[in-house]
Amino acid sequence: MEPAVSLAVCALLFLLWVRVKGLEFVLIHQRWVFVCLFLLPLSLIFDIYYYVRAWVVFKLSSAPRLHEQRVRDIQKQIVRVEPLVSMGQVTALLNSIGWTLPVLPELDDLTVGGLIMGTGIESSSHKYGLFQHICTAYELILADGSFVRCTPSENSDLFYAVPWSCGTLGFLVAAEIRIIPAKKYVKLRFEPVRGLEAICEKFTQESQRLENHFVEGLLYSLDEAVIMTGVMTDDVELSKLNSIGSYYKPWFFKHVENYLKTNREGLEYIPLRHYYHRHTRSIFWELQDIIPFGNNPIFRYLFGWMVPPKISLLKLTQGETLRKLYEQHHVVQDMLVPMKCLSQALHTFQNDIHVYPIWLCPFILPSQPGLVHPKGDEAELYVDIGAYGEPRVKHFEARSCMRQLEKFVRSVHGFQMLYADCYMNREEFWEMFDGSLYHKLRKQLGCQDAFPEVYDKICKAARH
């Protein structure tokens, strides 16, 4: 009987393993069923609600008696916003009156508060820096309940310590941000480049040319990329007009890939707001893993107007089990490294995670106090390397692979965006980030008993 019992137990364990693995496969690769049937309609309802709410608020604050005040505000080239204002709302308002933010991160739902307390970047950052570098003032409620306003000249220590602090120094209640004149279109050039050395050289050259309003690269393999450069313009060649943000249009990264596949350069005129949110509909390329047929023309024409699902709803409905599964089968990381280390960094990404496409976005990092600054006393050109998708390395193990990548980033004086999974221990974290001003202010402001330290708030080693 014992061999029979053992055989039955083994068979039962095998069936259980198959069932678990089958469930994992469905949860990871067939999530589109839940997303299409539930999250897309729910996201649409949320969008309608917030659109109506914003319209009402705008109309109530747009009475003729406020016109002169609004004109004076615009003349100052500063816009004052609350932290929950999203980039979609900012572009809808400012672009309609001929203005824009110097740095306007891509996704519609990104908020001012998140971009300040975390960070934000756009293809104009080679000129203007990160989102924090276009901010001129913050208003916060501190641990003792007091209100404080900080600028580069007033409470300057707090002003420089707030970015990347993830709400651990106080509650952000308002921010003042620079605005610049906008034009109607972006004249965008597409150039396929092959060979890693040529890619790095071309990307660096274009990032150093300040006449380019926008610079961006999409890397489709270690030696194949499309480098895009753009300038704002009011003139347009109608034959080359591409309203890429329209719901029925191909996803932007797929559209760009066509230039690589056909090995041709291109020139297009894209409406400014469409350009700013070019990656929104496909959440860069994340949506292809959630709705694999999402870029199919039939799906785009019938249901593209409902895309994308709200990222907040995707996270809310994820659950702990699915979160752990995604952690082992999925990577979402932005690593910021000096431009001079780009080639070495891309080799490291290839060896440690092997995820494509990869997003390349240059930015100038000023030498200012705070958690993030270059090693020397002068501003330095950096690049954001964004990896989003399913790793293709054999035997991928999230913790060990990501710790390897984090180690490399620390070795070149780079930084990891704090929205992503972070596996560093406390010592390694404070080796990457300059905590001198941050810790001084936490002590001065009595934050220890009111807010967690930023490491405890965001790092896996502290939370699990």
Tab-separated table of C-alpha atoms in Angstrom:
chain	number	residue	atom	x	y	z
A	1	MET	CA	0.000	0.000	0.000
A	2	GLU	CA	2.837	2.382	0.791
A	3	PRO	CA	4.049	2.695	-2.846
A	4	ALA	CA	0.463	3.264	-3.944
A	5	VAL	CA	-0.044	5.957	-1.290
A	6	SER	CA	3.229	7.619	-2.232
A	7	LEU	CA	2.259	7.557	-5.892
A	8	ALA	CA	-1.137	9.086	-5.078
A	9	VAL	CA	0.466	11.809	-2.989
A	10	CYS	CA	2.944	12.597	-5.752
A	11	ALA	CA	0.137	12.729	-8.312
A	12	LEU	CA	-1.875	15.034	-6.057
A	13	LEU	CA	1.092	17.349	-5.541
A	14	PHE	CA	1.736	17.391	-9.273
A	15	LEU	CA	-1.874	18.309	-10.004
A	16	LEU	CA	-1.736	21.024	-7.337
A	17	TRP	CA	1.468	22.386	-8.878
A	18	VAL	CA	-0.117	22.401	-12.344
A	19	ARG	CA	-3.185	24.172	-10.968
A	20	VAL	CA	-1.108	26.833	-9.203
A	21	LYS	CA	1.084	27.367	-12.259
A	22	GLY	CA	-1.994	27.494	-14.450
A	23	LEU	CA	-3.573	30.089	-12.187
A	24	GLU	CA	-0.355	32.102	-12.221
A	25	PHE	CA	-0.325	32.024	-16.027
A	26	VAL	CA	-3.950	33.201	-16.217
A	27	LEU	CA	-3.406	35.984	-13.666
A	28	ILE	CA	-0.319	37.274	-15.440
A	29	HIS	CA	-1.031	36.626	-19.129
A	30	GLN	CA	-4.856	36.670	-19.281
A	31	ARG	CA	-5.525	39.656	-17.042
A	32	TRP	CA	-7.043	41.375	-20.050
A	33	VAL	CA	-10.352	39.606	-19.352
A	34	PHE	CA	-10.809	41.428	-16.033
A	35	VAL	CA	-9.332	44.660	-17.384
A	36	CYS	CA	-11.570	44.805	-20.469
A	37	LEU	CA	-14.791	43.781	-18.739
A	38	PHE	CA	-14.437	45.795	-15.533
A	39	LEU	CA	-11.499	48.212	-15.292
A	40	LEU	CA	-11.914	49.944	-18.661
A	41	PRO	CA	-15.593	50.860	-18.020
A	42	LEU	CA	-14.777	51.892	-14.453
A	43	SER	CA	-11.846	53.999	-15.660
A	44	LEU	CA	-14.152	55.696	-18.167
A	45	ILE	CA	-16.584	56.586	-15.375
A	46	PHE	CA	-13.727	58.076	-13.355
A	47	ASP	CA	-12.534	60.095	-16.364
A	48	ILE	CA	-16.027	61.493	-16.968
A	49	TYR	CA	-16.420	62.412	-13.300
A	50	TYR	CA	-13.084	64.219	-13.117
A	51	TYR	CA	-13.677	65.953	-16.455
A	52	VAL	CA	-17.046	67.301	-15.298
A	53	ARG	CA	-15.603	68.273	-11.921
A	54	ALA	CA	-12.684	70.121	-13.526
A	55	TRP	CA	-15.043	71.861	-15.974
A	56	VAL	CA	-17.268	73.084	-13.140
A	57	VAL	CA	-14.320	74.278	-11.057
A	58	PHE	CA	-12.815	76.053	-14.050
A	59	LYS	CA	-16.078	77.775	-14.922
A	60	LEU	CA	-16.632	78.911	-11.343
A	61	SER	CA	-13.158	80.397	-11.197
A	62	SER	CA	-13.393	82.025	-14.614
A	63	ALA	CA	-15.800	84.866	-13.910
A	64	PRO	CA	-15.014	88.150	-15.712
A	65	ARG	CA	-14.117	89.812	-12.419
A	66	LEU	CA	-11.107	87.477	-12.177
A	67	HIS	CA	-9.833	88.140	-15.691
A	68	GLU	CA	-7.381	90.918	-14.818
A	69	GLN	CA	-6.001	88.904	-11.938
A	70	ARG	CA	-5.474	85.895	-14.196
A	71	VAL	CA	-3.666	88.067	-16.736
A	72	ARG	CA	-1.360	89.402	-14.003
A	73	ASP	CA	-0.696	85.842	-12.841
A	74	ILE	CA	0.261	84.719	-16.324
A	75	GLN	CA	2.489	87.751	-16.760
A	76	LYS	CA	4.509	86.500	-13.807
A	77	GLN	CA	5.008	83.235	-15.751
A	78	ILE	CA	4.180	81.245	-12.644
A	79	VAL	CA	1.238	78.915	-12.086
A	80	ARG	CA	0.087	77.963	-8.586
A	81	VAL	CA	-1.507	74.548	-8.238
A	82	GLU	CA	-2.654	72.082	-5.605
A	83	PRO	CA	-0.854	68.718	-5.345
A	84	LEU	CA	-3.702	66.618	-6.780
A	85	VAL	CA	-3.759	68.497	-10.092
A	86	SER	CA	-2.845	66.033	-12.860
A	87	MET	CA	-0.733	66.558	-15.949
A	88	GLY	CA	-3.811	65.961	-18.101
A	89	GLN	CA	-5.592	68.839	-16.365
A	90	VAL	CA	-2.519	71.078	-16.638
A	91	THR	CA	-2.170	70.609	-20.402
A	92	ALA	CA	-5.912	70.964	-21.008
A	93	LEU	CA	-5.905	74.358	-19.293
A	94	LEU	CA	-2.506	75.852	-20.119
A	95	ASN	CA	-2.262	74.736	-23.752
A	96	SER	CA	-5.686	76.233	-24.463
A	97	ILE	CA	-4.396	79.678	-23.467
A	98	GLY	CA	-0.993	79.374	-25.118
A	99	TRP	CA	1.175	78.281	-22.193
A	100	THR	CA	2.804	75.101	-20.952
A	101	LEU	CA	5.134	73.714	-18.300
A	102	PRO	CA	8.818	73.477	-19.248
A	103	VAL	CA	8.790	69.853	-18.030
A	104	LEU	CA	5.508	68.018	-18.485
A	105	PRO	CA	5.722	64.252	-17.767
A	106	GLU	CA	3.860	62.006	-20.195
A	107	LEU	CA	1.081	60.173	-18.390
A	108	ASP	CA	-2.228	62.009	-17.900
A	109	ASP	CA	-2.817	60.873	-14.317
A	110	LEU	CA	0.553	61.903	-12.856
A	111	THR	CA	-0.051	64.562	-10.204
A	112	VAL	CA	1.931	67.624	-9.187
A	113	GLY	CA	2.303	66.267	-5.664
A	114	GLY	CA	3.662	62.938	-6.842
A	115	LEU	CA	6.078	64.589	-9.263
A	116	ILE	CA	7.469	66.819	-6.515
A	117	MET	CA	7.560	64.371	-3.619
A	118	GLY	CA	8.840	61.675	-5.983
A	119	THR	CA	10.185	63.007	-9.244
A	120	GLY	CA	9.182	63.653	-12.837
A	121	ILE	CA	10.933	63.866	-16.183
A	122	GLU	CA	10.106	64.643	-19.816
A	123	SER	CA	11.961	64.807	-23.108
A	124	SER	CA	12.532	68.541	-22.462
A	125	SER	CA	14.523	67.790	-19.299
A	126	HIS	CA	17.865	68.113	-21.098
A	127	LYS	CA	17.064	71.851	-21.083
A	128	TYR	CA	15.144	72.313	-17.842
A	129	GLY	CA	16.061	69.452	-15.500
A	130	LEU	CA	13.624	67.333	-13.500
A	131	PHE	CA	10.134	68.461	-12.512
A	132	GLN	CA	11.448	69.793	-9.190
A	133	HIS	CA	13.764	72.171	-11.046
A	134	ILE	CA	10.874	74.112	-12.612
A	135	CYS	CA	9.210	74.645	-9.222
A	136	THR	CA	9.727	78.015	-7.567
A	137	ALA	CA	7.888	77.560	-4.249
A	138	TYR	CA	6.248	74.928	-2.054
A	139	GLU	CA	3.657	75.338	0.669
A	140	LEU	CA	3.566	72.667	3.365
A	141	ILE	CA	1.935	71.717	6.642
A	142	LEU	CA	4.654	70.561	9.028
A	143	ALA	CA	4.607	67.925	11.767
A	144	ASP	CA	3.499	70.454	14.411
A	145	GLY	CA	0.578	71.644	12.259
A	146	SER	CA	2.218	74.920	11.240
A	147	PHE	CA	2.089	76.295	7.690
A	148	VAL	CA	5.315	77.177	5.882
A	149	ARG	CA	6.219	78.524	2.473
A	150	CYS	CA	9.640	77.734	1.068
A	151	THR	CA	11.554	79.055	-1.952
A	152	PRO	CA	15.232	79.115	-2.997
A	153	SER	CA	15.624	82.248	-0.851
A	154	GLU	CA	13.071	81.626	1.944
A	155	ASN	CA	13.368	78.482	4.068
A	156	SER	CA	15.749	77.306	1.363
A	157	ASP	CA	16.909	74.170	3.195
A	158	LEU	CA	13.358	72.862	3.221
A	159	PHE	CA	12.828	73.885	-0.411
A	160	TYR	CA	15.748	71.751	-1.563
A	161	ALA	CA	14.983	68.835	0.769
A	162	VAL	CA	11.320	68.357	-0.230
A	163	PRO	CA	11.858	66.717	-3.684
A	164	TRP	CA	12.244	62.914	-3.454
A	165	SER	CA	11.226	62.988	0.233
A	166	CYS	CA	7.914	61.168	-0.473
A	167	GLY	CA	5.928	63.217	2.030
A	168	THR	CA	8.209	62.489	4.998
A	169	LEU	CA	8.988	66.133	5.840
A	170	GLY	CA	5.461	67.558	5.674
A	171	PHE	CA	2.194	67.621	3.727
A	172	LEU	CA	2.425	69.489	0.430
A	173	VAL	CA	-0.620	71.740	-0.028
A	174	ALA	CA	0.442	73.915	-2.992
A	175	ALA	CA	3.279	74.555	-5.417
A	176	GLU	CA	4.274	77.357	-7.732
A	177	ILE	CA	5.674	76.258	-11.091
A	178	ARG	CA	7.252	78.121	-13.988
A	179	ILE	CA	5.347	78.281	-17.254
A	180	ILE	CA	6.589	79.106	-20.742
A	181	PRO	CA	4.859	80.094	-24.007
A	182	ALA	CA	3.534	77.124	-25.978
A	183	LYS	CA	3.076	76.554	-29.696
A	184	LYS	CA	0.495	74.409	-31.423
A	185	TYR	CA	2.638	71.588	-32.753
A	186	VAL	CA	5.826	69.635	-32.238
A	187	LYS	CA	7.936	69.167	-35.352
A	188	LEU	CA	9.323	65.723	-34.610
A	189	ARG	CA	12.170	63.992	-36.419
A	190	PHE	CA	12.657	60.205	-36.263
A	191	GLU	CA	16.092	58.724	-36.938
A	192	PRO	CA	16.792	54.969	-36.747
A	193	VAL	CA	20.284	54.231	-35.430
A	194	ARG	CA	22.079	50.866	-35.333
A	195	GLY	CA	25.084	49.850	-33.268
A	196	LEU	CA	25.378	50.635	-29.563
A	197	GLU	CA	28.320	52.998	-29.982
A	198	ALA	CA	26.482	54.969	-32.670
A	199	ILE	CA	23.300	55.047	-30.561
A	200	CYS	CA	25.093	56.449	-27.508
A	201	GLU	CA	27.029	58.994	-29.576
A	202	LYS	CA	23.946	60.238	-31.454
A	203	PHE	CA	21.796	60.388	-28.329
A	204	THR	CA	24.458	62.311	-26.394
A	205	GLN	CA	24.964	64.807	-29.237
A	206	GLU	CA	21.253	65.543	-29.585
A	207	SER	CA	20.865	65.871	-25.805
A	208	GLN	CA	23.561	68.547	-25.734
A	209	ARG	CA	21.839	70.640	-28.428
A	210	LEU	CA	19.642	73.081	-26.553
A	211	GLU	CA	17.919	74.144	-29.781
A	212	ASN	CA	16.114	70.800	-29.502
A	213	HIS	CA	13.036	71.351	-27.344
A	214	PHE	CA	12.574	67.586	-26.983
A	215	VAL	CA	14.960	64.612	-27.120
A	216	GLU	CA	13.938	60.986	-26.602
A	217	GLY	CA	15.203	57.539	-27.536
A	218	LEU	CA	13.448	54.180	-27.796
A	219	LEU	CA	15.807	51.203	-27.699
A	220	TYR	CA	14.314	48.055	-29.269
A	221	SER	CA	17.405	45.889	-28.738
A	222	LEU	CA	20.937	46.496	-27.526
A	223	ASP	CA	21.984	47.754	-30.970
A	224	GLU	CA	18.749	49.123	-32.494
A	225	ALA	CA	17.093	52.403	-31.542
A	226	VAL	CA	15.107	55.345	-32.851
A	227	ILE	CA	16.278	58.776	-31.686
A	228	MET	CA	13.621	61.509	-31.772
A	229	THR	CA	14.203	65.257	-31.636
A	230	GLY	CA	11.520	67.909	-31.702
A	231	VAL	CA	10.870	71.634	-31.656
A	232	MET	CA	7.649	73.500	-30.950
A	233	THR	CA	6.163	75.333	-33.930
A	234	ASP	CA	2.979	77.056	-35.079
A	235	ASP	CA	3.583	76.095	-38.705
A	236	VAL	CA	2.502	72.735	-40.076
A	237	GLU	CA	2.717	70.729	-43.293
A	238	LEU	CA	-0.748	69.182	-43.435
A	239	SER	CA	0.530	66.161	-45.358
A	240	LYS	CA	2.774	65.330	-42.397
A	241	LEU	CA	0.289	66.082	-39.611
A	242	ASN	CA	-0.131	63.124	-37.248
A	243	SER	CA	-2.687	63.357	-34.430
A	244	ILE	CA	-1.059	60.443	-32.643
A	245	GLY	CA	-3.181	60.895	-29.510
A	246	SER	CA	-6.426	59.989	-31.290
A	247	TYR	CA	-7.946	56.816	-29.869
A	248	TYR	CA	-7.833	54.928	-33.172
A	249	LYS	CA	-4.175	55.660	-33.875
A	250	PRO	CA	-1.423	53.042	-33.386
A	251	TRP	CA	0.334	53.061	-30.053
A	252	PHE	CA	3.211	55.512	-30.198
A	253	PHE	CA	6.038	53.043	-29.520
A	254	LYS	CA	4.709	50.767	-32.270
A	255	HIS	CA	4.447	53.707	-34.638
A	256	VAL	CA	8.069	54.637	-33.877
A	257	GLU	CA	9.207	51.050	-34.398
A	258	ASN	CA	7.979	51.189	-37.994
A	259	TYR	CA	10.756	53.686	-38.789
A	260	LEU	CA	13.256	51.132	-37.523
A	261	LYS	CA	11.706	48.230	-39.417
A	262	THR	CA	11.617	50.176	-42.679
A	263	ASN	CA	15.025	51.738	-42.003
A	264	ARG	CA	13.927	55.242	-42.897
A	265	GLU	CA	14.031	58.659	-41.287
A	266	GLY	CA	10.824	60.599	-40.807
A	267	LEU	CA	9.357	64.020	-40.045
A	268	GLU	CA	5.931	64.572	-38.515
A	269	TYR	CA	3.941	67.424	-37.010
A	270	ILE	CA	2.169	66.344	-33.846
A	271	PRO	CA	-0.324	68.529	-31.917
A	272	LEU	CA	1.417	69.647	-28.729
A	273	ARG	CA	-0.966	68.002	-26.280
A	274	HIS	CA	-0.896	64.772	-28.287
A	275	TYR	CA	2.891	64.819	-28.090
A	276	TYR	CA	2.939	65.402	-24.337
A	277	HIS	CA	0.693	62.388	-23.739
A	278	ARG	CA	2.058	60.199	-26.540
A	279	HIS	CA	2.743	57.301	-24.161
A	280	THR	CA	-0.511	57.564	-22.199
A	281	ARG	CA	-2.781	55.272	-24.242
A	282	SER	CA	-0.379	52.322	-24.066
A	283	ILE	CA	1.104	53.291	-20.640
A	284	PHE	CA	4.425	53.374	-22.513
A	285	TRP	CA	4.312	49.670	-23.589
A	286	GLU	CA	2.901	48.171	-20.416
A	287	LEU	CA	-0.569	47.732	-21.891
A	288	GLN	CA	0.666	45.153	-24.402
A	289	ASP	CA	1.277	42.790	-21.466
A	290	ILE	CA	-2.207	43.439	-20.057
A	291	ILE	CA	-4.225	43.584	-23.301
A	292	PRO	CA	-2.041	41.765	-25.876
A	293	PHE	CA	-4.379	42.649	-28.755
A	294	GLY	CA	-4.790	46.290	-27.666
A	295	ASN	CA	-2.942	47.702	-30.680
A	296	ASN	CA	-5.018	45.678	-33.147
A	297	PRO	CA	-6.831	48.124	-35.485
A	298	ILE	CA	-10.214	46.513	-34.780
A	299	PHE	CA	-9.772	46.880	-31.011
A	300	ARG	CA	-8.501	50.450	-31.395
A	301	TYR	CA	-11.452	51.573	-33.495
A	302	LEU	CA	-14.077	49.835	-31.330
A	303	PHE	CA	-12.665	50.256	-27.827
A	304	GLY	CA	-9.600	52.504	-28.105
A	305	TRP	CA	-11.567	55.440	-26.707
A	306	MET	CA	-11.769	53.596	-23.357
A	307	VAL	CA	-8.011	53.032	-23.102
A	308	PRO	CA	-6.024	53.155	-20.898
A	309	PRO	CA	-7.350	51.704	-17.647
A	310	LYS	CA	-6.572	53.835	-14.627
A	311	ILE	CA	-3.178	52.857	-13.197
A	312	SER	CA	-4.548	53.465	-9.698
A	313	LEU	CA	-7.348	50.946	-10.360
A	314	LEU	CA	-4.882	48.417	-11.754
A	315	LYS	CA	-2.898	48.664	-8.533
A	316	LEU	CA	-5.989	48.680	-6.320
A	317	THR	CA	-7.323	45.457	-7.851
A	318	GLN	CA	-3.959	43.752	-7.955
A	319	GLY	CA	-4.042	42.095	-4.543
A	320	GLU	CA	-1.038	40.720	-2.632
A	321	THR	CA	-0.883	37.423	-4.535
A	322	LEU	CA	-0.891	39.080	-7.947
A	323	ARG	CA	1.577	41.705	-6.710
A	324	LYS	CA	4.046	38.984	-5.740
A	325	LEU	CA	3.562	37.203	-9.056
A	326	TYR	CA	4.157	40.426	-10.987
A	327	GLU	CA	7.251	41.115	-8.936
A	328	GLN	CA	8.772	37.856	-10.163
A	329	HIS	CA	7.568	38.156	-13.762
A	330	HIS	CA	7.611	41.884	-14.411
A	331	VAL	CA	9.968	44.847	-14.128
A	332	VAL	CA	9.080	48.531	-13.817
A	333	GLN	CA	12.217	50.563	-13.150
A	334	ASP	CA	13.696	53.966	-13.937
A	335	MET	CA	17.410	54.311	-13.273
A	336	LEU	CA	19.105	57.688	-13.628
A	337	VAL	CA	22.779	57.491	-14.588
A	338	PRO	CA	25.374	59.939	-15.919
A	339	MET	CA	25.216	60.201	-19.696
A	340	LYS	CA	28.907	59.262	-19.916
A	341	CYS	CA	27.970	55.829	-18.487
A	342	LEU	CA	25.134	55.134	-20.952
A	343	SER	CA	26.829	52.350	-22.912
A	344	GLN	CA	27.969	50.552	-19.766
A	345	ALA	CA	24.498	50.971	-18.246
A	346	LEU	CA	22.717	49.478	-21.265
A	347	HIS	CA	25.006	46.443	-21.193
A	348	THR	CA	24.158	46.033	-17.499
A	349	PHE	CA	20.415	46.266	-18.180
A	350	GLN	CA	20.806	43.671	-20.940
A	351	ASN	CA	22.669	41.242	-18.680
A	352	ASP	CA	20.568	41.708	-15.521
A	353	ILE	CA	16.983	41.984	-16.805
A	354	HIS	CA	16.902	42.004	-20.648
A	355	VAL	CA	13.720	44.055	-21.073
A	356	TYR	CA	12.842	45.863	-24.313
A	357	PRO	CA	11.835	48.431	-25.416
A	358	ILE	CA	13.907	50.685	-23.172
A	359	TRP	CA	13.074	54.374	-22.768
A	360	LEU	CA	15.939	56.879	-22.908
A	361	CYS	CA	15.295	60.410	-21.649
A	362	PRO	CA	18.146	62.887	-21.068
A	363	PHE	CA	18.134	65.475	-18.297
A	364	ILE	CA	20.452	68.077	-16.832
A	365	LEU	CA	21.067	67.618	-13.108
A	366	PRO	CA	21.997	70.910	-11.391
A	367	SER	CA	24.421	71.008	-8.484
A	368	GLN	CA	21.948	71.898	-5.727
A	369	PRO	CA	21.481	70.719	-2.133
A	370	GLY	CA	19.107	67.844	-1.477
A	371	LEU	CA	18.797	64.097	-1.876
A	372	VAL	CA	19.805	64.036	-5.560
A	373	HIS	CA	22.656	65.978	-7.134
A	374	PRO	CA	25.743	65.250	-9.277
A	375	LYS	CA	29.011	64.193	-7.705
A	376	GLY	CA	30.880	67.380	-8.561
A	377	ASP	CA	30.112	71.065	-8.094
A	378	GLU	CA	28.766	71.582	-11.617
A	379	ALA	CA	25.607	70.501	-13.406
A	380	GLU	CA	25.925	67.197	-15.261
A	381	LEU	CA	24.015	65.569	-18.101
A	382	TYR	CA	22.216	62.386	-16.991
A	383	VAL	CA	19.876	59.937	-18.689
A	384	ASP	CA	16.782	58.163	-17.394
A	385	ILE	CA	16.820	54.519	-18.486
A	386	GLY	CA	13.263	53.200	-18.212
A	387	ALA	CA	12.686	49.434	-18.307
A	388	TYR	CA	9.066	48.275	-18.244
A	389	GLY	CA	8.042	44.725	-19.082
A	390	GLU	CA	8.745	41.016	-18.716
A	391	PRO	CA	12.421	40.102	-18.147
A	392	ARG	CA	13.920	37.770	-20.746
A	393	VAL	CA	16.942	36.582	-18.754
A	394	LYS	CA	16.996	32.919	-17.792
A	395	HIS	CA	16.030	32.129	-14.207
A	396	PHE	CA	15.101	35.735	-13.414
A	397	GLU	CA	14.875	36.281	-9.661
A	398	ALA	CA	13.627	39.760	-8.829
A	399	ARG	CA	15.581	40.436	-5.656
A	400	SER	CA	19.015	39.237	-6.790
A	401	CYS	CA	18.764	40.713	-10.296
A	402	MET	CA	17.529	44.088	-9.085
A	403	ARG	CA	20.190	44.248	-6.350
A	404	GLN	CA	22.802	43.721	-9.069
A	405	LEU	CA	21.321	46.594	-11.054
A	406	GLU	CA	21.078	48.849	-7.988
A	407	LYS	CA	24.725	48.114	-7.167
A	408	PHE	CA	25.790	49.243	-10.618
A	409	VAL	CA	23.721	52.437	-10.395
A	410	ARG	CA	25.326	53.305	-7.048
A	411	SER	CA	28.802	52.650	-8.479
A	412	VAL	CA	28.359	55.331	-11.171
A	413	HIS	CA	26.688	57.840	-8.803
A	414	GLY	CA	23.261	57.253	-10.257
A	415	PHE	CA	19.817	57.180	-8.676
A	416	GLN	CA	16.781	54.930	-8.659
A	417	MET	CA	13.307	56.446	-8.977
A	418	LEU	CA	11.523	55.742	-5.712
A	419	TYR	CA	8.135	54.716	-7.150
A	420	ALA	CA	9.721	51.399	-8.202
A	421	ASP	CA	10.566	48.285	-6.190
A	422	CYS	CA	13.732	49.037	-4.234
A	423	TYR	CA	15.764	46.206	-2.670
A	424	MET	CA	18.620	48.160	-1.078
A	425	ASN	CA	19.319	47.967	2.617
A	426	ARG	CA	19.460	51.182	4.630
A	427	GLU	CA	23.203	51.636	4.301
A	428	GLU	CA	23.097	51.140	0.532
A	429	PHE	CA	20.152	53.513	0.185
A	430	TRP	CA	21.976	56.332	1.932
A	431	GLU	CA	25.055	55.583	-0.136
A	432	MET	CA	22.964	56.332	-3.239
A	433	PHE	CA	21.157	59.410	-1.862
A	434	ASP	CA	22.643	62.361	0.035
A	435	GLY	CA	20.751	62.356	3.324
A	436	SER	CA	22.711	65.095	5.118
A	437	LEU	CA	20.199	67.925	4.628
A	438	TYR	CA	17.206	65.585	4.853
A	439	HIS	CA	18.177	64.117	8.249
A	440	LYS	CA	19.060	67.549	9.621
A	441	LEU	CA	15.599	68.877	8.745
A	442	ARG	CA	13.772	65.812	10.062
A	443	LYS	CA	15.389	66.443	13.419
A	444	GLN	CA	14.773	70.208	13.354
A	445	LEU	CA	11.114	69.839	12.338
A	446	GLY	CA	10.283	66.985	14.710
A	447	CYS	CA	9.399	64.588	11.897
A	448	GLN	CA	10.509	61.383	13.637
A	449	ASP	CA	7.232	60.915	15.523
A	450	ALA	CA	5.011	62.161	12.702
A	451	PHE	CA	6.366	60.756	9.429
A	452	PRO	CA	8.380	57.639	8.584
A	453	GLU	CA	11.843	58.006	7.144
A	454	VAL	CA	11.789	57.862	3.333
A	455	TYR	CA	13.704	54.569	3.360
A	456	ASP	CA	11.126	52.937	5.631
A	457	LYS	CA	8.339	54.204	3.407
A	458	ILE	CA	9.549	52.942	0.048
A	459	CYS	CA	12.128	50.150	0.388
A	460	LYS	CA	11.137	46.487	0.368
A	461	ALA	CA	13.779	45.561	2.910
A	462	ALA	CA	12.058	47.854	5.424
A	463	ARG	CA	8.447	46.973	4.550
A	464	HIS	CA	8.659	43.175	4.227
